[in-house]
XYZ file of C-alpha atoms in Angstrom:
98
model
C -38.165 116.463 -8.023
C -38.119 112.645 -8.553
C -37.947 111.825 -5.193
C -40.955 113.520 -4.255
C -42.825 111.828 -7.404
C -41.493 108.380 -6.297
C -42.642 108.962 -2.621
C -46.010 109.749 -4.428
C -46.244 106.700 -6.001
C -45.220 104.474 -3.325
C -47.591 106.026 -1.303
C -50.283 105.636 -3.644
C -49.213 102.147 -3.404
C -49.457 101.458 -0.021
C -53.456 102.903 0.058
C -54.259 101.529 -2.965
C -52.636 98.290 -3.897
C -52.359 96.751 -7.145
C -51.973 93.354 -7.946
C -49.486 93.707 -10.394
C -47.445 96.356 -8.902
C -43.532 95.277 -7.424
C -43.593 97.992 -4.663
C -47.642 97.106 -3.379
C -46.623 93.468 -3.180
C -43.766 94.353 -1.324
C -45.545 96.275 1.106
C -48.307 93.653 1.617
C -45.256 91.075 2.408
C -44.383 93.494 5.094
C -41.254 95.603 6.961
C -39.356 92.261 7.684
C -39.346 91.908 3.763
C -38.826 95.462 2.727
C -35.511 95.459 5.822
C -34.306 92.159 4.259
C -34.578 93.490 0.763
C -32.672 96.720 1.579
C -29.990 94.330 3.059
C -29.564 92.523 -0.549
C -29.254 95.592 -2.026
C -26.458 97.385 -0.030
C -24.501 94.030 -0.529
C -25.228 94.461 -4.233
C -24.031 98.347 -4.194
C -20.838 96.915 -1.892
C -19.805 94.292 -4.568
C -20.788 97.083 -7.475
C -17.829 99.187 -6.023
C -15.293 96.919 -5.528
C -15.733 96.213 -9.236
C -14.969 99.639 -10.027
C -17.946 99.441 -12.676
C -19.140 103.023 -12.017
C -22.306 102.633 -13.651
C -22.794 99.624 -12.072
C -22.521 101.353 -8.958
C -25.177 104.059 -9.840
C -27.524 101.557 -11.006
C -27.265 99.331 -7.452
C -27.555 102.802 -5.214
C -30.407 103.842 -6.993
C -32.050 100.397 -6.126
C -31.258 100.730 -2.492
C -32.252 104.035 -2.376
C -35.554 103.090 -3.609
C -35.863 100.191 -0.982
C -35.353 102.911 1.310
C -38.016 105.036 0.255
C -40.408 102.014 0.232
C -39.248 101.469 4.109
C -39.632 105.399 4.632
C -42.944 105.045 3.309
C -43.965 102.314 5.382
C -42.744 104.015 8.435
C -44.842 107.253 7.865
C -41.080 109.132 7.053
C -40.573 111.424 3.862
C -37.085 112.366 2.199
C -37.262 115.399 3.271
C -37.528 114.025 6.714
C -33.833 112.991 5.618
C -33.041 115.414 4.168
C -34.018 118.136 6.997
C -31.918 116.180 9.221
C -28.891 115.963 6.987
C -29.447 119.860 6.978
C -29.448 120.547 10.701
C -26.120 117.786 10.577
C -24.641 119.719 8.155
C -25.286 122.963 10.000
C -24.148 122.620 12.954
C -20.833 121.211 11.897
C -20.333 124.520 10.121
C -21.568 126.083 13.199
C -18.711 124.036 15.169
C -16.044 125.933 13.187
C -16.663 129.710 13.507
């Protein structure tokens, strides 16, 4: 799965920084940096939909989302972290209608 490649990566990143890589000189500017960065980019997906431009709108969430897996990363949290709790969410909202 790409996510868990990406997490990978930026995790490979963080222990082993490289000069000339975006997501280790994001991490070495630290989480104030990485929050503010993930704050451009939800703006950017925000003005992407009220466009319309759908693949526009693809290409800005996929930024964020990667922004958030640098912040994830940084704060020892994996996607499926996320994703287990979107599970249980999920769950017991079925579990609310029986």
């Amino acid at each position: 799965m790409i996510l868990d490649d990406l997490q990978t990566v930026i995790l490979d990143r963080k222990n082993h920084p490289q000069a000339e890589s975006y997501v280790s000189t994001l991490l070495a500017k630290g989480k104030d940096e990485i929050l503010k960065k993930i704050g451009e980019e939800a703006i950017e997906v925000i003005v992407a939909s009220k466009s319309g431009d759908r693949q526009q709108v693809i290409h800005e969430l996929a930024d964020l989302w990667f922004h958030c897996m640098v912040l994830m990363t940084e704060d020892g949290v994996s996607h499926k972290d996320v994703f287990g709790e979107l599970e249980r969410r999920f769950n017991k909202k079925e579990n609310c209608h029986e």
